Amino acid sequence: MKAVVQRRYGSAVLGELDVPVPGQGEVLLEVRAAGVDMGTWHLLTGKPYLLRVIGFGFRGPKSPVPGRDVSGVVSAIGPGVAEFSVGDEVMGTCDGSFAEYAVAPVKQLARKPAGLSFAEAAAVPISGGTALQGLRGVQPGQRVLVLGAGGGVGSYGVQIAKALGAHVTGVCSTRKLDLVRSLGADEVFDYTAGDFTGTYDLVLDCGGNRSLARLRRALTPRGTLVLVGAETGGSLTGGFERALRAAALNPFVSQKLTMLMSAERGDVFDELRVMIEAGSVRPAVDRAFPLPEALDAIECVYSRRSAGKVVVTI
Ligand SMILES: NC(=O)c1ccc[n+]([C@@H]2O[C@H](COP(=O)([O-])OP(=O)(O)OC[C@H]3O[C@@H](n4cnc5c(N)ncnc54)[C@H](OP(=O)(O)O)[C@@H]3O)[C@@H](O)[C@H]2O)c1
């Protein structure tokens, strides 16, 4: 099969590999599309270096093929799989989705939402799942601020918070304002023109690496901060210190300061399927690249040239 092959951090080429064989609890997917997000860039480059220490491969990547978000058709079933059959259309996560075939654990799969293309479905799992998990507990009428609202996680954050009945404010750069409004944000701030104002019951922080002090000033006295991630923290720890400081401070303040470690779970992806089929969430796919241009797709996300989501089609 054709695949993007990555033997060491920082370089990958289009090559040929054997089609993988599904093991216990796994299925073989004929991949139709693969999602791209900042995590794809992190796993391609091995940066921040903290990633290598926490289990993604010290000297080189554990998976020889990049890509985790996937949509496709089940083409073979491993032992012990009752949830899916050959021919089912699915979305989820796996190792090595930048390839014509990939093996996925069934625990990380859900059915593809009716009415979505494979390209759109591949844009759902990681970013949509992260936003959904970050917004757990939001109540109708609460005020939610989404920082990085024009990005992958943020574009779902705006829509999911609206679907939960919140009043949503999005913060993004000038060229993403229209997108964020179209996703349903009640208010939008262009951070290049000045800082946002107001206080919020929940801040979903997906971009900008603002200080904890600034983020706490944006919260009501019992508000919740959800640190999702930022890209300005340096190549050693990627800004993880901010999350550690939030965890250390959390027991001593009335606000709830949390760092999100989103889980890749089929039941979460299935919740997203239900929201998508109900019409309250729609993937904002900006660009699709063919498999031979997968590295351009990653660069497009890394350099923030995309708005919303980028996918690779196979
Ligand atoms: N914790 C987890 O489990 C988890 C899961 C998924 C992703 N992440 C991390 O979460 C972060 C977001 O992921 P993503 O896939 O959404 O990335 P993304 O698509 O690059 O989105 C980040 C957005 O933040 C915007 N931004 C940059 N500076 C900003 C500022 N000062 N104020 C407001 N927005 C700003 C960026 O574009 P503009 O500059 O054009 O506005 C971009 O649209 C990444 O660091 C990623 O690694 C964490």
mmCIF file of C-alpha atoms and ligand atoms in Angstrom:
data_model
loop_
_atom_site.group_PDB
_atom_site.id
_atom_site.type_symbol
_atom_site.label_atom_id
_atom_site.label_comp_id
_atom_site.label_asym_id
_atom_site.label_seq_id
_atom_site.Cartn_x
_atom_site.Cartn_y
_atom_site.Cartn_z
ATOM 1 C CA MET A 1 0.000 0.000 0.000
ATOM 2 C CA LYS A 2 1.025 3.629 -0.424
ATOM 3 C CA ALA A 3 1.793 5.414 2.833
ATOM 4 C CA VAL A 4 3.655 8.385 4.212
ATOM 5 C CA VAL A 5 6.628 6.692 5.872
ATOM 6 C CA GLN A 6 8.410 8.268 8.815
ATOM 7 C CA ARG A 7 11.441 6.390 10.170
ATOM 8 C CA ARG A 8 12.843 9.252 12.232
ATOM 9 C CA TYR A 9 11.533 12.512 13.644
ATOM 10 C CA GLY A 10 11.496 15.447 11.258
ATOM 11 C CA SER A 11 11.395 13.625 7.907
ATOM 12 C CA ALA A 12 8.811 11.582 6.011
ATOM 13 C CA VAL A 13 8.394 10.430 2.400
ATOM 14 C CA LEU A 14 5.697 8.744 0.342
ATOM 15 C CA GLY A 15 6.577 5.037 0.156
ATOM 16 C CA GLU A 16 5.250 1.481 0.015
ATOM 17 C CA LEU A 17 4.465 -0.667 3.041
ATOM 18 C CA ASP A 18 2.731 -4.016 3.599
ATOM 19 C CA VAL A 19 -0.973 -3.775 4.411
ATOM 20 C CA PRO A 20 -1.235 -4.212 8.217
ATOM 21 C CA VAL A 21 -3.174 -7.127 9.759
ATOM 22 C CA PRO A 22 -5.832 -6.409 12.421
ATOM 23 C CA GLY A 23 -5.270 -8.050 15.809
ATOM 24 C CA GLN A 24 -7.635 -8.774 18.704
ATOM 25 C CA GLY A 25 -10.276 -6.037 18.955
ATOM 26 C CA GLU A 26 -9.081 -4.282 15.803
ATOM 27 C CA VAL A 27 -10.348 -3.749 12.260
ATOM 28 C CA LEU A 28 -8.548 -3.045 9.010
ATOM 29 C CA LEU A 29 -9.740 0.187 7.399
ATOM 30 C CA GLU A 30 -9.547 1.186 3.792
ATOM 31 C CA VAL A 31 -8.655 4.780 4.606
ATOM 32 C CA ARG A 32 -10.613 7.438 2.710
ATOM 33 C CA ALA A 33 -9.383 10.507 4.585
ATOM 34 C CA ALA A 34 -7.110 11.466 7.478
ATOM 35 C CA GLY A 35 -7.434 14.530 9.663
ATOM 36 C CA VAL A 36 -4.510 16.862 10.296
ATOM 37 C CA ASP A 37 -4.028 18.820 13.483
ATOM 38 C CA MET A 38 -1.237 20.319 15.549
ATOM 39 C CA GLY A 39 -0.714 16.893 17.120
ATOM 40 C CA THR A 40 0.225 15.540 13.676
ATOM 41 C CA TRP A 41 2.998 18.129 13.472
ATOM 42 C CA HIS A 42 4.158 17.306 17.028
ATOM 43 C CA LEU A 43 4.400 13.583 16.236
ATOM 44 C CA LEU A 44 6.167 14.260 12.921
ATOM 45 C CA THR A 45 8.828 16.472 14.482
ATOM 46 C CA GLY A 46 9.026 14.879 17.939
ATOM 47 C CA LYS A 47 8.554 18.332 19.476
ATOM 48 C CA PRO A 48 8.136 19.335 22.198
ATOM 49 C CA TYR A 49 10.759 16.838 23.406
ATOM 50 C CA LEU A 50 8.537 16.080 26.417
ATOM 51 C CA LEU A 51 6.426 13.972 23.995
ATOM 52 C CA ARG A 52 9.328 11.581 23.438
ATOM 53 C CA VAL A 53 9.709 11.054 27.170
ATOM 54 C CA ILE A 54 6.011 10.375 27.794
ATOM 55 C CA GLY A 55 5.870 7.435 25.398
ATOM 56 C CA PHE A 56 5.638 8.471 21.741
ATOM 57 C CA GLY A 57 9.136 7.119 20.974
ATOM 58 C CA PHE A 58 12.424 8.352 22.391
ATOM 59 C CA ARG A 59 14.788 8.002 19.406
ATOM 60 C CA GLY A 60 12.180 7.906 16.657
ATOM 61 C CA PRO A 61 8.398 7.728 16.247
ATOM 62 C CA LYS A 62 6.750 4.493 17.438
ATOM 63 C CA SER A 63 4.421 4.494 14.447
ATOM 64 C CA PRO A 64 6.204 4.379 11.047
ATOM 65 C CA VAL A 65 3.241 6.222 9.487
ATOM 66 C CA PRO A 66 1.960 9.595 10.781
ATOM 67 C CA GLY A 67 -1.696 10.549 11.140
ATOM 68 C CA ARG A 68 -4.238 9.645 13.841
ATOM 69 C CA ASP A 69 -7.652 10.978 12.749
ATOM 70 C CA VAL A 70 -9.211 8.621 10.233
ATOM 71 C CA SER A 71 -12.361 7.931 8.234
ATOM 72 C CA GLY A 72 -12.828 4.938 6.004
ATOM 73 C CA VAL A 73 -14.499 1.642 5.270
ATOM 74 C CA VAL A 74 -14.007 -1.525 7.333
ATOM 75 C CA SER A 75 -12.316 -4.036 5.022
ATOM 76 C CA ALA A 76 -11.371 -6.845 7.466
ATOM 77 C CA ILE A 77 -12.193 -7.763 11.058
ATOM 78 C CA GLY A 78 -9.766 -8.980 13.721
ATOM 79 C CA PRO A 79 -10.582 -11.634 16.354
ATOM 80 C CA GLY A 80 -13.213 -10.682 18.939
ATOM 81 C CA VAL A 81 -14.807 -7.834 16.980
ATOM 82 C CA ALA A 82 -18.621 -7.771 17.091
ATOM 83 C CA GLU A 83 -19.225 -3.998 16.883
ATOM 84 C CA PHE A 84 -18.460 -3.525 13.171
ATOM 85 C CA SER A 85 -18.763 -5.521 9.934
ATOM 86 C CA VAL A 86 -16.939 -5.409 6.626
ATOM 87 C CA GLY A 87 -18.307 -2.500 4.576
ATOM 88 C CA ASP A 88 -19.194 -0.262 7.558
ATOM 89 C CA GLU A 89 -18.279 3.411 7.133
ATOM 90 C CA VAL A 90 -16.519 4.700 10.259
ATOM 91 C CA MET A 91 -14.512 7.567 11.764
ATOM 92 C CA GLY A 92 -12.111 7.562 14.692
ATOM 93 C CA THR A 93 -8.432 7.413 15.540
ATOM 94 C CA CYS A 94 -5.608 4.945 14.929
ATOM 95 C CA ASP A 95 -1.862 4.834 14.338
ATOM 96 C CA GLY A 96 -0.813 5.615 10.776
ATOM 97 C CA SER A 97 -3.824 7.070 8.968
ATOM 98 C CA PHE A 98 -1.685 8.699 6.231
ATOM 99 C CA ALA A 99 -1.889 5.469 4.235
ATOM 100 C CA GLU A 100 -4.220 3.500 2.003
ATOM 101 C CA TYR A 101 -4.927 1.066 4.854
ATOM 102 C CA ALA A 102 -4.673 1.336 8.626
ATOM 103 C CA VAL A 103 -5.534 -0.860 11.594
ATOM 104 C CA ALA A 104 -7.789 0.747 14.206
ATOM 105 C CA PRO A 105 -8.913 -0.478 17.645
ATOM 106 C CA VAL A 106 -12.736 -0.682 17.643
ATOM 107 C CA LYS A 107 -12.752 1.201 20.981
ATOM 108 C CA GLN A 108 -11.546 4.252 19.036
ATOM 109 C CA LEU A 109 -14.182 4.095 16.293
ATOM 110 C CA ALA A 110 -17.739 5.299 15.731
ATOM 111 C CA ARG A 111 -19.990 5.148 12.710
ATOM 112 C CA LYS A 112 -19.500 7.908 10.158
ATOM 113 C CA PRO A 113 -22.232 10.539 10.586
ATOM 114 C CA ALA A 114 -24.931 10.326 7.907
ATOM 115 C CA GLY A 115 -24.637 13.224 5.488
ATOM 116 C CA LEU A 116 -20.902 13.840 6.005
ATOM 117 C CA SER A 117 -18.292 13.124 3.349
ATOM 118 C CA PHE A 118 -15.303 11.005 4.361
ATOM 119 C CA ALA A 119 -13.168 14.171 4.244
ATOM 120 C CA GLU A 120 -15.485 15.920 6.702
ATOM 121 C CA ALA A 121 -15.713 12.854 8.959
ATOM 122 C CA ALA A 122 -11.910 12.609 9.210
ATOM 123 C CA ALA A 123 -11.887 16.159 10.587
ATOM 124 C CA VAL A 124 -14.126 15.224 13.539
ATOM 125 C CA PRO A 125 -12.522 12.841 16.069
ATOM 126 C CA ILE A 126 -9.541 14.532 17.741
ATOM 127 C CA SER A 127 -10.539 18.183 17.473
ATOM 128 C CA GLY A 128 -14.261 17.583 18.028
ATOM 129 C CA GLY A 129 -13.599 15.101 20.835
ATOM 130 C CA THR A 130 -11.230 17.522 22.565
ATOM 131 C CA ALA A 131 -13.744 20.376 22.412
ATOM 132 C CA LEU A 132 -16.572 18.143 23.668
ATOM 133 C CA GLN A 133 -14.519 16.898 26.631
ATOM 134 C CA GLY A 134 -13.352 20.419 27.428
ATOM 135 C CA LEU A 135 -16.917 21.717 27.583
ATOM 136 C CA ARG A 136 -18.384 18.998 29.832
ATOM 137 C CA GLY A 137 -20.704 20.508 32.420
ATOM 138 C CA VAL A 138 -21.534 23.718 30.537
ATOM 139 C CA GLN A 139 -25.097 24.774 31.387
ATOM 140 C CA PRO A 140 -27.604 26.689 29.226
ATOM 141 C CA GLY A 141 -27.195 30.436 29.652
ATOM 142 C CA GLN A 142 -23.593 30.275 30.840
ATOM 143 C CA ARG A 143 -20.989 32.480 29.188
ATOM 144 C CA VAL A 144 -18.219 30.593 27.390
ATOM 145 C CA LEU A 145 -15.054 32.145 25.906
ATOM 146 C CA VAL A 146 -13.214 30.172 23.206
ATOM 147 C CA LEU A 147 -9.621 31.317 22.604
ATOM 148 C CA GLY A 148 -8.374 30.112 19.204
ATOM 149 C CA ALA A 149 -11.970 29.907 17.972
ATOM 150 C CA GLY A 150 -10.892 29.788 14.311
ATOM 151 C CA GLY A 151 -8.687 26.716 14.782
ATOM 152 C CA GLY A 152 -9.369 22.991 14.800
ATOM 153 C CA VAL A 153 -10.501 22.510 18.411
ATOM 154 C CA GLY A 154 -11.906 26.029 18.708
ATOM 155 C CA SER A 155 -14.161 25.680 15.650
ATOM 156 C CA TYR A 156 -15.870 22.741 17.368
ATOM 157 C CA GLY A 157 -15.733 24.506 20.732
ATOM 158 C CA VAL A 158 -17.857 27.384 19.457
ATOM 159 C CA GLN A 159 -20.476 25.076 17.937
ATOM 160 C CA ILE A 160 -20.647 22.616 20.845
ATOM 161 C CA ALA A 161 -20.920 25.404 23.442
ATOM 162 C CA LYS A 162 -23.775 26.909 21.384
ATOM 163 C CA ALA A 163 -25.435 23.492 21.158
ATOM 164 C CA LEU A 164 -25.232 23.266 24.973
ATOM 165 C CA GLY A 165 -27.122 26.559 25.192
ATOM 166 C CA ALA A 166 -24.238 28.814 26.195
ATOM 167 C CA HIS A 167 -23.620 32.424 25.180
ATOM 168 C CA VAL A 168 -20.399 32.059 23.195
ATOM 169 C CA THR A 169 -17.591 34.535 22.593
ATOM 170 C CA GLY A 170 -14.823 33.596 20.166
ATOM 171 C CA VAL A 171 -11.327 35.082 19.943
ATOM 172 C CA CYS A 172 -9.365 34.745 16.700
ATOM 173 C CA SER A 173 -7.295 36.676 14.149
ATOM 174 C CA THR A 174 -8.858 39.028 11.588
ATOM 175 C CA ARG A 175 -9.162 36.605 8.670
ATOM 176 C CA LYS A 176 -10.998 34.021 10.786
ATOM 177 C CA LEU A 177 -13.675 36.413 12.099
ATOM 178 C CA ASP A 178 -16.226 35.465 9.419
ATOM 179 C CA LEU A 179 -15.691 31.762 10.020
ATOM 180 C CA VAL A 180 -16.149 32.109 13.783
ATOM 181 C CA ARG A 181 -19.327 34.162 13.304
ATOM 182 C CA SER A 182 -20.634 31.575 10.851
ATOM 183 C CA LEU A 183 -20.074 28.851 13.450
ATOM 184 C CA GLY A 184 -22.586 30.628 15.679
ATOM 185 C CA ALA A 185 -20.498 32.761 18.051
ATOM 186 C CA ASP A 186 -22.615 35.474 19.696
ATOM 187 C CA GLU A 187 -19.610 37.785 19.989
ATOM 188 C CA VAL A 188 -16.211 37.797 18.334
ATOM 189 C CA PHE A 189 -12.931 39.497 19.296
ATOM 190 C CA ASP A 190 -10.062 40.027 16.879
ATOM 191 C CA TYR A 191 -7.022 39.632 19.141
ATOM 192 C CA THR A 192 -4.799 41.431 16.632
ATOM 193 C CA ALA A 193 -6.859 44.600 17.196
ATOM 194 C CA GLY A 194 -6.846 44.480 21.019
ATOM 195 C CA ASP A 195 -7.470 42.209 23.966
ATOM 196 C CA PHE A 196 -10.861 40.638 24.662
ATOM 197 C CA THR A 197 -12.975 41.897 27.557
ATOM 198 C CA GLY A 198 -15.610 40.429 29.873
ATOM 199 C CA THR A 199 -15.870 37.590 32.398
ATOM 200 C CA TYR A 200 -16.910 34.047 31.627
ATOM 201 C CA ASP A 201 -18.146 30.901 33.355
ATOM 202 C CA LEU A 202 -15.790 28.800 31.248
ATOM 203 C CA VAL A 203 -12.723 29.668 29.187
ATOM 204 C CA LEU A 204 -11.662 27.054 26.617
ATOM 205 C CA ASP A 205 -8.070 28.028 25.850
ATOM 206 C CA CYS A 206 -6.932 26.595 22.501
ATOM 207 C CA GLY A 207 -4.450 29.256 21.431
ATOM 208 C CA GLY A 208 -2.390 32.249 22.428
ATOM 209 C CA ASN A 209 -0.586 31.047 25.549
ATOM 210 C CA ARG A 210 -1.915 33.901 27.716
ATOM 211 C CA SER A 211 -0.691 34.093 31.292
ATOM 212 C CA LEU A 212 -2.647 32.352 34.041
ATOM 213 C CA ALA A 213 -3.209 35.748 35.661
ATOM 214 C CA ARG A 214 -4.850 37.078 32.478
ATOM 215 C CA LEU A 215 -6.987 33.970 32.091
ATOM 216 C CA ARG A 216 -8.109 34.111 35.715
ATOM 217 C CA ARG A 217 -9.188 37.751 35.273
ATOM 218 C CA ALA A 218 -11.459 36.511 32.467
ATOM 219 C CA LEU A 219 -13.234 34.079 34.813
ATOM 220 C CA THR A 220 -16.131 34.631 37.182
ATOM 221 C CA PRO A 221 -15.229 33.862 40.846
ATOM 222 C CA ARG A 222 -16.373 30.244 40.374
ATOM 223 C CA GLY A 223 -15.516 29.990 36.690
ATOM 224 C CA THR A 224 -13.601 27.149 35.030
ATOM 225 C CA LEU A 225 -10.421 27.404 32.966
ATOM 226 C CA VAL A 226 -9.766 24.556 30.534
ATOM 227 C CA LEU A 227 -6.225 24.690 29.172
ATOM 228 C CA VAL A 228 -6.273 22.781 25.885
ATOM 229 C CA GLY A 229 -2.953 23.836 24.387
ATOM 230 C CA ALA A 230 -0.840 26.537 22.801
ATOM 231 C CA GLU A 231 2.075 26.590 20.407
ATOM 232 C CA THR A 232 4.297 29.238 21.882
ATOM 233 C CA GLY A 233 5.801 27.342 24.781
ATOM 234 C CA GLY A 234 9.210 26.327 23.366
ATOM 235 C CA SER A 235 10.507 23.015 22.038
ATOM 236 C CA LEU A 236 11.407 21.397 25.370
ATOM 237 C CA THR A 237 8.072 21.252 27.191
ATOM 238 C CA GLY A 238 5.739 23.098 24.800
ATOM 239 C CA GLY A 239 4.417 25.353 27.544
ATOM 240 C CA PHE A 240 3.471 22.512 29.878
ATOM 241 C CA GLU A 241 4.736 24.583 32.828
ATOM 242 C CA ARG A 242 1.615 26.751 32.601
ATOM 243 C CA ALA A 243 -0.554 23.676 33.128
ATOM 244 C CA LEU A 244 1.595 22.599 36.087
ATOM 245 C CA ARG A 245 1.250 26.050 37.641
ATOM 246 C CA ALA A 246 -2.520 25.872 37.116
ATOM 247 C CA ALA A 247 -2.641 22.469 38.858
ATOM 248 C CA ALA A 248 -0.549 23.794 41.760
ATOM 249 C CA LEU A 249 -2.726 26.889 42.184
ATOM 250 C CA ASN A 250 -6.073 25.136 41.730
ATOM 251 C CA PRO A 251 -6.584 23.926 45.366
ATOM 252 C CA PHE A 252 -6.111 27.466 46.712
ATOM 253 C CA VAL A 253 -8.522 29.450 44.529
ATOM 254 C CA SER A 254 -12.308 29.539 44.081
ATOM 255 C CA GLN A 255 -11.970 29.142 40.326
ATOM 256 C CA LYS A 256 -11.366 25.725 38.761
ATOM 257 C CA LEU A 257 -8.096 25.638 36.812
ATOM 258 C CA THR A 258 -7.745 22.510 34.698
ATOM 259 C CA MET A 259 -5.575 21.071 31.961
ATOM 260 C CA LEU A 260 -7.370 18.862 29.450
ATOM 261 C CA MET A 261 -5.910 15.520 28.401
ATOM 262 C CA SER A 262 -8.498 14.470 25.872
ATOM 263 C CA ALA A 263 -9.196 10.760 25.414
ATOM 264 C CA GLU A 264 -9.604 9.152 21.984
ATOM 265 C CA ARG A 265 -12.765 7.114 22.593
ATOM 266 C CA GLY A 266 -15.419 5.701 20.277
ATOM 267 C CA ASP A 267 -18.227 6.685 22.669
ATOM 268 C CA VAL A 268 -17.074 10.328 22.558
ATOM 269 C CA PHE A 269 -16.910 10.202 18.743
ATOM 270 C CA ASP A 270 -20.403 8.706 18.734
ATOM 271 C CA GLU A 271 -21.703 11.636 20.828
ATOM 272 C CA LEU A 272 -20.286 13.895 18.123
ATOM 273 C CA ARG A 273 -22.000 11.787 15.441
ATOM 274 C CA VAL A 274 -25.336 12.367 17.197
ATOM 275 C CA MET A 275 -24.719 16.155 17.400
ATOM 276 C CA ILE A 276 -23.698 16.261 13.734
ATOM 277 C CA GLU A 277 -26.730 14.259 12.598
ATOM 278 C CA ALA A 278 -28.951 16.575 14.682
ATOM 279 C CA GLY A 279 -27.516 19.518 12.725
ATOM 280 C CA SER A 280 -25.928 21.318 15.691
ATOM 281 C CA VAL A 281 -22.268 20.673 14.735
ATOM 282 C CA ARG A 282 -20.588 20.652 11.324
ATOM 283 C CA PRO A 283 -16.866 20.177 10.628
ATOM 284 C CA ALA A 284 -15.358 23.389 9.227
ATOM 285 C CA VAL A 285 -13.039 21.836 6.628
ATOM 286 C CA ASP A 286 -10.908 24.507 5.003
ATOM 287 C CA ARG A 287 -8.657 22.475 2.703
ATOM 288 C CA ALA A 288 -8.139 18.898 1.528
ATOM 289 C CA PHE A 289 -4.754 17.688 0.243
ATOM 290 C CA PRO A 290 -4.128 14.406 -1.653
ATOM 291 C CA LEU A 291 -1.902 11.826 0.099
ATOM 292 C CA PRO A 292 1.302 12.734 -1.846
ATOM 293 C CA GLU A 293 0.913 16.288 -0.463
ATOM 294 C CA ALA A 294 0.375 15.185 3.150
ATOM 295 C CA LEU A 295 3.450 17.072 4.366
ATOM 296 C CA ASP A 296 2.097 20.274 2.784
ATOM 297 C CA ALA A 297 -1.122 19.670 4.723
ATOM 298 C CA ILE A 298 0.816 19.455 8.002
ATOM 299 C CA GLU A 299 2.809 22.596 7.124
ATOM 300 C CA CYS A 300 -0.454 24.393 6.302
ATOM 301 C CA VAL A 301 -1.756 23.691 9.820
ATOM 302 C CA TYR A 302 1.563 24.453 11.507
ATOM 303 C CA SER A 303 1.967 27.799 9.771
ATOM 304 C CA ARG A 304 -1.653 28.702 10.648
ATOM 305 C CA ARG A 305 -2.570 29.279 7.006
ATOM 306 C CA SER A 306 -5.727 27.222 7.495
ATOM 307 C CA ALA A 307 -8.959 28.206 9.210
ATOM 308 C CA GLY A 308 -10.873 25.414 10.911
ATOM 309 C CA LYS A 309 -9.700 21.977 9.766
ATOM 310 C CA VAL A 310 -7.372 20.484 7.157
ATOM 311 C CA VAL A 311 -7.609 16.893 5.869
ATOM 312 C CA VAL A 312 -5.688 14.504 3.649
ATOM 313 C CA THR A 313 -7.753 12.455 1.203
ATOM 314 C CA ILE A 314 -6.688 9.030 -0.002
HETATM 315 N N1 LIG B 1 -5.054 18.837 25.582
HETATM 316 C C1 LIG B 1 -5.399 18.025 24.594
HETATM 317 O O1 LIG B 1 -5.845 16.904 24.821
HETATM 318 C C2 LIG B 1 -5.271 18.554 23.180
HETATM 319 C C3 LIG B 1 -5.977 17.955 22.143
HETATM 320 C C4 LIG B 1 -5.899 18.528 20.871
HETATM 321 C C5 LIG B 1 -5.070 19.633 20.657
HETATM 322 N N2 LIG B 1 -4.358 20.142 21.688
HETATM 323 C C6 LIG B 1 -3.525 21.343 21.516
HETATM 324 O O2 LIG B 1 -4.431 22.427 21.529
HETATM 325 C C7 LIG B 1 -3.951 23.485 20.715
HETATM 326 C C8 LIG B 1 -5.001 23.844 19.685
HETATM 327 O O3 LIG B 1 -5.134 22.771 18.777
HETATM 328 P P1 LIG B 1 -5.793 23.009 17.359
HETATM 329 O O4 LIG B 1 -5.727 21.716 16.643
HETATM 330 O O5 LIG B 1 -7.094 23.692 17.543
HETATM 331 O O6 LIG B 1 -4.739 24.033 16.715
HETATM 332 P P2 LIG B 1 -5.015 25.124 15.579
HETATM 333 O O7 LIG B 1 -5.944 24.556 14.566
HETATM 334 O O8 LIG B 1 -3.676 25.607 15.149
HETATM 335 O O9 LIG B 1 -5.800 26.273 16.355
HETATM 336 C C9 LIG B 1 -5.192 27.157 17.249
HETATM 337 C C10 LIG B 1 -5.762 28.532 16.924
HETATM 338 O O10 LIG B 1 -5.298 29.505 17.843
HETATM 339 C C11 LIG B 1 -5.196 30.724 17.134
HETATM 340 N N3 LIG B 1 -4.384 31.676 17.873
HETATM 341 C C12 LIG B 1 -3.047 31.883 17.831
HETATM 342 N N4 LIG B 1 -2.702 32.854 18.688
HETATM 343 C C13 LIG B 1 -3.842 33.275 19.284
HETATM 344 C C14 LIG B 1 -4.153 34.275 20.255
HETATM 345 N N5 LIG B 1 -3.202 35.048 20.794
HETATM 346 N N6 LIG B 1 -5.429 34.422 20.656
HETATM 347 C C15 LIG B 1 -6.419 33.670 20.135
HETATM 348 N N7 LIG B 1 -6.195 32.706 19.201
HETATM 349 C C16 LIG B 1 -4.923 32.531 18.780
HETATM 350 C C17 LIG B 1 -4.601 30.292 15.792
HETATM 351 O O11 LIG B 1 -4.785 31.052 14.629
HETATM 352 P P3 LIG B 1 -4.812 32.622 14.427
HETATM 353 O O12 LIG B 1 -3.478 33.089 14.884
HETATM 354 O O13 LIG B 1 -5.035 32.872 12.973
HETATM 355 O O14 LIG B 1 -5.933 33.124 15.265
HETATM 356 C C18 LIG B 1 -5.364 29.002 15.538
HETATM 357 O O15 LIG B 1 -6.568 29.246 14.799
HETATM 358 C C19 LIG B 1 -2.654 22.973 20.109
HETATM 359 O O16 LIG B 1 -1.586 23.435 20.892
HETATM 360 C C20 LIG B 1 -2.763 21.469 20.217
HETATM 361 O O17 LIG B 1 -1.514 20.824 20.258
HETATM 362 C C21 LIG B 1 -4.452 19.635 22.938
#
